[in-house]
Amino acid sequence: MLNYLIRRVGYALIMVVLVSFVSFAIIKLPPGDFLDQKLAQLRARGDRSAEARIEDYRIRYGLDKSFWWQYSHWAINFVQGDFGESFEYEKPVRDLLGQRVTMTVILALATLIVVWALAIPLGVYSAVKQYSLGDQVVTTMSFIGLGMPGFLFALLFLYFAIRVLNVEALGLFSQAYVDAPWSWGRFVDLMNHLWIPAIISAVTGAGGLIRIMRGNLLDTLGQPFVEAARARGLKNSTVIWKHAVRIAINPLIVILGSEAFPSIITGNALVSIVLNLPTIGPLFVDALRKLDMYMAGTCIVLFTMLLLIGNLLSDLALAWADPRIRLE
């Protein structure tokens, strides 16, 4: 186990370095840079010192240096906890991200909980009631969830929440708790707001997992050990939940780490923009649009680290769920 963890951590470090370099290079590929956009804005305002101010910006951010110097300087500082300064906001990236990283992780975990709560029971029900009306309803709804874009469902659900349920749907906090220190009241307020984005993200991600759970359980129910358990006189519910589901759920654990969790992290970016959530997503999209390379590069590295952690945790969870699996 220890050797496995060491190898995975080493692999993760290599991946982070490669992703950071490639993303940094891609951001620099388009013709022009942030300063060209800034110069156009200053000239549009009639600023007569536009060129001088742009030159100051160029020196301040090291944009007069080579690509290799810019990347190495940013990477070394990143390791030390200094993520650079945002071009657009003229503030340290670390300060701008602040609680956004925490909120991104909280939203992703909440979405995973809802995904599990939807995918496993509905997948089991659909398999046990194969070809029934209930199975057809679950199948239809799962295909709708698969085909509907997350932002479209977010808009529809947002309209429903505000018009029908009279819910203050925007944001993760009420106005009184936005900048307040953490307390029990702030936590309760977060929970009251968190369920809307969690459901939106989960519904669009659970459709495929429901179908996978259904197919896995149908295959497992046909295995000899299930017939043997039934022959011993065990209740059908015991056979399904204690024996069959425990085996059928294993591929779902792998998919949650390798596919579902990454999809949730990236998909939440669009949902966060629609619902005005304080996560990494809106800052990342804005940084790409403005060619704010230090902000965009930091967001990409953080996304990569979260995805790698999700993959590692899914492998560990799979080994815990199935004693036959050994991590070597």
CSV table of C-alpha atoms in Angstrom, one decimal:
chain,number,residue,atom,x,y,z
A,1,MET,CA,0.0,0.0,0.0
A,2,LEU,CA,2.8,2.4,0.9
A,3,ASN,CA,4.7,1.8,-2.3
A,4,TYR,CA,1.5,2.3,-4.2
A,5,LEU,CA,0.8,5.7,-2.5
A,6,ILE,CA,4.4,6.8,-3.2
A,7,ARG,CA,4.1,5.9,-6.9
A,8,ARG,CA,0.8,7.7,-7.2
A,9,VAL,CA,2.1,10.8,-5.5
A,10,GLY,CA,5.1,10.8,-7.8
A,11,TYR,CA,2.8,10.3,-10.8
A,12,ALA,CA,0.6,13.2,-9.6
A,13,LEU,CA,3.6,15.6,-9.3
A,14,ILE,CA,4.7,14.8,-12.8
A,15,MET,CA,1.2,15.3,-14.1
A,16,VAL,CA,0.9,18.7,-12.3
A,17,VAL,CA,4.2,19.9,-13.8
A,18,LEU,CA,3.2,18.8,-17.3
A,19,VAL,CA,-0.3,20.3,-17.1
A,20,SER,CA,1.0,23.6,-15.7
A,21,PHE,CA,3.6,23.9,-18.5
A,22,VAL,CA,1.2,23.0,-21.3
A,23,SER,CA,-1.6,25.2,-20.0
A,24,PHE,CA,0.9,28.1,-19.6
A,25,ALA,CA,2.1,27.6,-23.1
A,26,ILE,CA,-1.4,27.4,-24.6
A,27,ILE,CA,-2.5,30.6,-22.8
A,28,LYS,CA,0.6,32.3,-24.5
A,29,LEU,CA,-0.2,30.9,-27.9
A,30,PRO,CA,-2.9,33.4,-29.1
A,31,PRO,CA,-1.6,36.5,-30.8
A,32,GLY,CA,-1.4,39.4,-28.4
A,33,ASP,CA,-1.8,39.3,-24.7
A,34,PHE,CA,-3.6,40.9,-21.8
A,35,LEU,CA,-1.6,44.2,-22.3
A,36,ASP,CA,-2.9,44.6,-25.8
A,37,GLN,CA,-6.5,44.4,-24.5
A,38,LYS,CA,-5.5,46.8,-21.7
A,39,LEU,CA,-4.0,49.3,-24.2
A,40,ALA,CA,-7.2,49.3,-26.3
A,41,GLN,CA,-9.2,50.0,-23.2
A,42,LEU,CA,-7.0,52.9,-22.1
A,43,ARG,CA,-7.0,54.4,-25.6
A,44,ALA,CA,-10.8,54.1,-25.7
A,45,ARG,CA,-11.0,56.1,-22.5
A,46,GLY,CA,-8.7,58.8,-24.0
A,47,ASP,CA,-5.8,58.1,-21.7
A,48,ARG,CA,-2.9,60.0,-23.1
A,49,SER,CA,-0.4,58.1,-20.9
A,50,ALA,CA,-1.6,54.7,-22.2
A,51,GLU,CA,1.7,53.6,-23.7
A,52,ALA,CA,3.7,54.5,-20.6
A,53,ARG,CA,1.3,52.7,-18.3
A,54,ILE,CA,1.4,49.6,-20.5
A,55,GLU,CA,5.2,49.6,-20.4
A,56,ASP,CA,5.0,49.8,-16.6
A,57,TYR,CA,2.6,46.8,-16.6
A,58,ARG,CA,5.0,44.9,-18.8
A,59,ILE,CA,7.9,45.4,-16.5
A,60,ARG,CA,5.8,44.8,-13.3
A,61,TYR,CA,4.5,41.4,-14.5
A,62,GLY,CA,7.7,40.3,-16.2
A,63,LEU,CA,6.1,40.2,-19.6
A,64,ASP,CA,9.2,41.7,-21.1
A,65,LYS,CA,11.1,38.5,-20.2
A,66,SER,CA,11.2,35.2,-22.2
A,67,PHE,CA,8.5,32.6,-21.9
A,68,TRP,CA,10.9,30.3,-20.0
A,69,TRP,CA,11.6,32.9,-17.5
A,70,GLN,CA,8.0,33.7,-17.0
A,71,TYR,CA,7.0,30.0,-16.5
A,72,SER,CA,9.9,29.1,-14.2
A,73,HIS,CA,9.4,32.2,-12.1
A,74,TRP,CA,5.7,31.5,-11.7
A,75,ALA,CA,6.3,27.7,-11.0
A,76,ILE,CA,8.9,28.4,-8.4
A,77,ASN,CA,6.7,30.9,-6.6
A,78,PHE,CA,3.7,28.6,-6.9
A,79,VAL,CA,5.6,25.9,-5.0
A,80,GLN,CA,6.2,28.5,-2.3
A,81,GLY,CA,2.6,29.4,-2.1
A,82,ASP,CA,2.8,32.6,-4.2
A,83,PHE,CA,0.5,32.2,-7.2
A,84,GLY,CA,1.4,35.5,-8.8
A,85,GLU,CA,-0.7,38.6,-9.3
A,86,SER,CA,-3.8,38.8,-11.4
A,87,PHE,CA,-3.5,41.1,-14.4
A,88,GLU,CA,-7.2,42.0,-14.4
A,89,TYR,CA,-7.7,42.6,-10.7
A,90,GLU,CA,-4.2,43.7,-9.8
A,91,LYS,CA,-4.3,41.6,-6.7
A,92,PRO,CA,-2.5,38.4,-5.6
A,93,VAL,CA,-4.2,35.3,-7.1
A,94,ARG,CA,-4.0,33.6,-3.7
A,95,ASP,CA,-6.2,36.4,-2.2
A,96,LEU,CA,-8.7,36.3,-5.0
A,97,LEU,CA,-9.1,32.5,-4.8
A,98,GLY,CA,-9.4,32.6,-1.0
A,99,GLN,CA,-12.6,30.7,0.0
A,100,ARG,CA,-13.4,29.9,-3.6
A,101,VAL,CA,-11.3,26.7,-3.4
A,102,THR,CA,-13.1,25.7,-0.3
A,103,MET,CA,-16.5,26.4,-1.8
A,104,THR,CA,-15.5,24.5,-5.0
A,105,VAL,CA,-14.6,21.4,-2.9
A,106,ILE,CA,-17.8,21.7,-0.7
A,107,LEU,CA,-20.0,22.0,-3.8
A,108,ALA,CA,-18.3,19.0,-5.5
A,109,LEU,CA,-18.7,16.8,-2.4
A,110,ALA,CA,-22.3,17.8,-2.0
A,111,THR,CA,-22.9,17.0,-5.6
A,112,LEU,CA,-21.3,13.6,-5.2
A,113,ILE,CA,-23.5,12.8,-2.2
A,114,VAL,CA,-26.6,13.7,-4.2
A,115,VAL,CA,-25.3,11.6,-7.2
A,116,TRP,CA,-24.9,8.6,-5.0
A,117,ALA,CA,-28.3,9.2,-3.4
A,118,LEU,CA,-29.8,9.2,-6.9
A,119,ALA,CA,-27.7,6.7,-8.9
A,120,ILE,CA,-27.6,3.7,-6.5
A,121,PRO,CA,-31.3,3.5,-5.3
A,122,LEU,CA,-32.7,4.3,-8.8
A,123,GLY,CA,-30.2,2.0,-10.5
A,124,VAL,CA,-31.1,-0.9,-8.1
A,125,TYR,CA,-34.8,-0.2,-8.5
A,126,SER,CA,-34.6,-0.1,-12.3
A,127,ALA,CA,-32.7,-3.5,-12.3
A,128,VAL,CA,-35.0,-5.3,-9.9
A,129,LYS,CA,-38.1,-4.0,-11.7
A,130,GLN,CA,-36.6,-4.6,-15.2
A,131,TYR,CA,-39.0,-3.7,-18.1
A,132,SER,CA,-41.7,-2.5,-15.7
A,133,LEU,CA,-43.3,1.0,-15.9
A,134,GLY,CA,-41.0,2.2,-13.1
A,135,ASP,CA,-38.0,1.0,-15.0
A,136,GLN,CA,-39.1,2.8,-18.2
A,137,VAL,CA,-39.7,6.0,-16.2
A,138,VAL,CA,-36.2,5.9,-14.6
A,139,THR,CA,-34.6,5.0,-17.9
A,140,THR,CA,-36.3,8.0,-19.7
A,141,MET,CA,-35.4,10.4,-16.9
A,142,SER,CA,-31.8,9.2,-16.9
A,143,PHE,CA,-31.5,9.8,-20.7
A,144,ILE,CA,-33.0,13.2,-20.3
A,145,GLY,CA,-30.4,14.0,-17.6
A,146,LEU,CA,-27.6,12.7,-19.9
A,147,GLY,CA,-28.7,14.8,-22.8
A,148,MET,CA,-29.6,18.1,-21.1
A,149,PRO,CA,-26.7,20.6,-20.8
A,150,GLY,CA,-26.0,21.6,-17.2
A,151,PHE,CA,-26.5,25.3,-17.8
A,152,LEU,CA,-29.9,24.8,-19.4
A,153,PHE,CA,-31.1,22.7,-16.5
A,154,ALA,CA,-29.7,25.3,-14.1
A,155,LEU,CA,-31.7,28.0,-15.8
A,156,LEU,CA,-34.9,25.9,-15.7
A,157,PHE,CA,-34.4,24.9,-12.1
A,158,LEU,CA,-33.5,28.4,-11.1
A,159,TYR,CA,-36.8,29.7,-12.6
A,160,PHE,CA,-38.7,26.9,-10.8
A,161,ALA,CA,-37.0,27.6,-7.4
A,162,ILE,CA,-37.6,31.3,-7.5
A,163,ARG,CA,-41.1,31.4,-9.0
A,164,VAL,CA,-42.7,28.3,-7.4
A,165,LEU,CA,-40.7,27.6,-4.3
A,166,ASN,CA,-39.9,31.3,-3.5
A,167,VAL,CA,-36.3,30.4,-2.8
A,168,GLU,CA,-33.4,32.9,-2.8
A,169,ALA,CA,-31.5,30.7,-5.2
A,170,LEU,CA,-28.6,32.9,-6.2
A,171,GLY,CA,-25.3,32.5,-4.4
A,172,LEU,CA,-24.2,30.2,-1.6
A,173,PHE,CA,-24.9,32.6,1.3
A,174,SER,CA,-27.5,35.1,2.3
A,175,GLN,CA,-26.3,38.7,2.1
A,176,ALA,CA,-25.8,38.9,5.9
A,177,TYR,CA,-23.3,35.9,5.8
A,178,VAL,CA,-21.3,36.6,2.6
A,179,ASP,CA,-18.3,38.1,4.4
A,180,ALA,CA,-19.1,36.9,7.9
A,181,PRO,CA,-16.7,34.6,9.8
A,182,TRP,CA,-17.6,30.9,10.0
A,183,SER,CA,-20.2,30.1,12.6
A,184,TRP,CA,-23.1,27.7,13.1
A,185,GLY,CA,-25.4,30.3,11.6
A,186,ARG,CA,-23.2,30.7,8.5
A,187,PHE,CA,-23.0,26.9,8.1
A,188,VAL,CA,-26.8,26.5,8.3
A,189,ASP,CA,-27.2,29.3,5.8
A,190,LEU,CA,-24.7,27.5,3.4
A,191,MET,CA,-26.7,24.3,3.7
A,192,ASN,CA,-29.9,26.2,2.9
A,193,HIS,CA,-28.4,27.5,-0.3
A,194,LEU,CA,-26.2,24.5,-1.2
A,195,TRP,CA,-28.9,22.1,-2.1
A,196,ILE,CA,-29.9,23.9,-5.3
A,197,PRO,CA,-26.6,23.8,-7.1
A,198,ALA,CA,-25.9,20.3,-5.8
A,199,ILE,CA,-29.1,19.0,-7.3
A,200,ILE,CA,-28.6,20.8,-10.6
A,201,SER,CA,-25.1,19.4,-11.0
A,202,ALA,CA,-26.1,15.9,-9.7
A,203,VAL,CA,-29.1,15.5,-12.0
A,204,THR,CA,-27.1,16.1,-15.1
A,205,GLY,CA,-24.3,13.7,-13.9
A,206,ALA,CA,-26.4,10.9,-12.4
A,207,GLY,CA,-28.1,9.8,-15.6
A,208,GLY,CA,-25.2,7.8,-16.9
A,209,LEU,CA,-24.4,6.3,-13.5
A,210,ILE,CA,-28.0,5.1,-13.1
A,211,ARG,CA,-27.7,3.2,-16.3
A,212,ILE,CA,-24.3,1.8,-15.4
A,213,MET,CA,-25.6,0.7,-11.9
A,214,ARG,CA,-28.6,-1.0,-13.6
A,215,GLY,CA,-26.5,-2.9,-16.1
A,216,ASN,CA,-23.9,-4.0,-13.5
A,217,LEU,CA,-26.6,-5.2,-11.1
A,218,LEU,CA,-28.4,-7.2,-13.8
A,219,ASP,CA,-25.1,-8.9,-14.7
A,220,THR,CA,-24.4,-9.6,-11.0
A,221,LEU,CA,-27.9,-11.0,-10.3
A,222,GLY,CA,-27.1,-13.7,-12.9
A,223,GLN,CA,-23.9,-14.8,-11.2
A,224,PRO,CA,-23.8,-18.3,-9.5
A,225,PHE,CA,-23.1,-16.9,-6.0
A,226,VAL,CA,-26.4,-15.0,-6.1
A,227,GLU,CA,-28.3,-18.2,-7.0
A,228,ALA,CA,-26.4,-20.0,-4.2
A,229,ALA,CA,-27.4,-17.2,-1.7
A,230,ARG,CA,-31.1,-17.6,-2.8
A,231,ALA,CA,-30.8,-21.4,-2.5
A,232,ARG,CA,-29.8,-21.0,1.2
A,233,GLY,CA,-33.2,-19.3,1.8
A,234,LEU,CA,-31.9,-15.7,2.2
A,235,LYS,CA,-34.5,-13.0,1.7
A,236,ASN,CA,-34.5,-11.3,-1.7
A,237,SER,CA,-33.7,-7.9,-0.2
A,238,THR,CA,-30.7,-9.4,1.7
A,239,VAL,CA,-29.4,-11.1,-1.5
A,240,ILE,CA,-29.7,-7.8,-3.5
A,241,TRP,CA,-28.4,-5.3,-1.0
A,242,LYS,CA,-25.9,-7.3,1.0
A,243,HIS,CA,-24.4,-9.5,-1.8
A,244,ALA,CA,-25.3,-8.3,-5.3
A,245,VAL,CA,-25.1,-4.5,-4.8
A,246,ARG,CA,-21.8,-4.7,-3.0
A,247,ILE,CA,-20.2,-6.3,-6.1
A,248,ALA,CA,-22.2,-4.2,-8.7
A,249,ILE,CA,-21.2,-1.0,-7.1
A,250,ASN,CA,-17.4,-1.4,-7.6
A,251,PRO,CA,-17.3,-0.1,-11.2
A,252,LEU,CA,-19.3,2.9,-10.1
A,253,ILE,CA,-16.6,3.8,-7.5
A,254,VAL,CA,-14.0,3.8,-10.3
A,255,ILE,CA,-16.2,5.9,-12.6
A,256,LEU,CA,-16.9,8.4,-9.8
A,257,GLY,CA,-13.2,9.0,-9.4
A,258,SER,CA,-12.0,8.9,-13.0
A,259,GLU,CA,-15.0,10.4,-14.8
A,260,ALA,CA,-17.8,11.7,-12.6
A,261,PHE,CA,-15.7,13.7,-10.2
A,262,PRO,CA,-13.8,15.5,-13.0
A,263,SER,CA,-17.1,16.1,-14.8
A,264,ILE,CA,-18.6,17.6,-11.7
A,265,ILE,CA,-15.6,19.9,-11.1
A,266,THR,CA,-15.6,21.2,-14.7
A,267,GLY,CA,-19.4,21.2,-15.1
A,268,ASN,CA,-19.8,23.2,-11.9
A,269,ALA,CA,-18.0,26.1,-13.6
A,270,LEU,CA,-21.0,26.7,-15.9
A,271,VAL,CA,-23.5,26.1,-13.1
A,272,SER,CA,-21.5,28.5,-10.9
A,273,ILE,CA,-21.7,31.2,-13.6
A,274,VAL,CA,-25.5,30.8,-14.0
A,275,LEU,CA,-26.1,30.7,-10.2
A,276,ASN,CA,-23.5,33.3,-9.3
A,277,LEU,CA,-21.6,31.0,-7.0
A,278,PRO,CA,-18.2,31.9,-5.4
A,279,THR,CA,-16.3,29.0,-6.8
A,280,ILE,CA,-13.2,28.8,-9.0
A,281,GLY,CA,-15.1,28.3,-12.2
A,282,PRO,CA,-16.3,31.9,-12.9
A,283,LEU,CA,-12.8,33.3,-12.1
A,284,PHE,CA,-11.2,30.7,-14.4
A,285,VAL,CA,-13.5,31.5,-17.3
A,286,ASP,CA,-12.9,35.2,-16.9
A,287,ALA,CA,-9.2,34.7,-16.7
A,288,LEU,CA,-9.2,32.7,-20.0
A,289,ARG,CA,-11.2,35.4,-21.7
A,290,LYS,CA,-8.9,38.2,-20.4
A,291,LEU,CA,-5.7,36.1,-21.1
A,292,ASP,CA,-4.9,36.5,-17.4
A,293,MET,CA,-2.2,33.8,-17.5
A,294,TYR,CA,-1.3,33.7,-13.8
A,295,MET,CA,-4.9,33.4,-12.7
A,296,ALA,CA,-5.8,30.9,-15.4
A,297,GLY,CA,-2.6,28.8,-14.9
A,298,THR,CA,-3.3,28.6,-11.1
A,299,CYS,CA,-6.9,27.5,-11.7
A,300,ILE,CA,-5.8,24.8,-14.1
A,301,VAL,CA,-3.3,23.4,-11.6
A,302,LEU,CA,-5.8,23.5,-8.8
A,303,PHE,CA,-8.4,21.7,-11.0
A,304,THR,CA,-5.7,19.1,-11.9
A,305,MET,CA,-4.8,18.5,-8.2
A,306,LEU,CA,-8.5,18.1,-7.3
A,307,LEU,CA,-9.0,15.5,-10.1
A,308,LEU,CA,-5.9,13.5,-9.1
A,309,ILE,CA,-6.9,13.5,-5.5
A,310,GLY,CA,-10.4,12.3,-6.6
A,311,ASN,CA,-8.8,9.4,-8.6
A,312,LEU,CA,-6.6,8.4,-5.7
A,313,LEU,CA,-9.5,8.4,-3.2
A,314,SER,CA,-11.6,6.3,-5.6
A,315,ASP,CA,-8.9,3.7,-5.9
A,316,LEU,CA,-8.6,3.5,-2.1
A,317,ALA,CA,-12.4,3.3,-1.7
A,318,LEU,CA,-12.5,0.5,-4.2
A,319,ALA,CA,-9.9,-1.5,-2.3
A,320,TRP,CA,-11.8,-0.9,0.9
A,321,ALA,CA,-15.2,-2.0,-0.7
A,322,ASP,CA,-13.8,-5.1,-2.3
A,323,PRO,CA,-11.3,-7.1,-0.2
A,324,ARG,CA,-10.2,-9.1,-3.3
A,325,ILE,CA,-8.5,-6.0,-4.7
A,326,ARG,CA,-5.0,-5.3,-3.6
A,327,LEU,CA,-3.2,-2.0,-4.4
A,328,GLU,CA,0.3,-2.8,-5.5
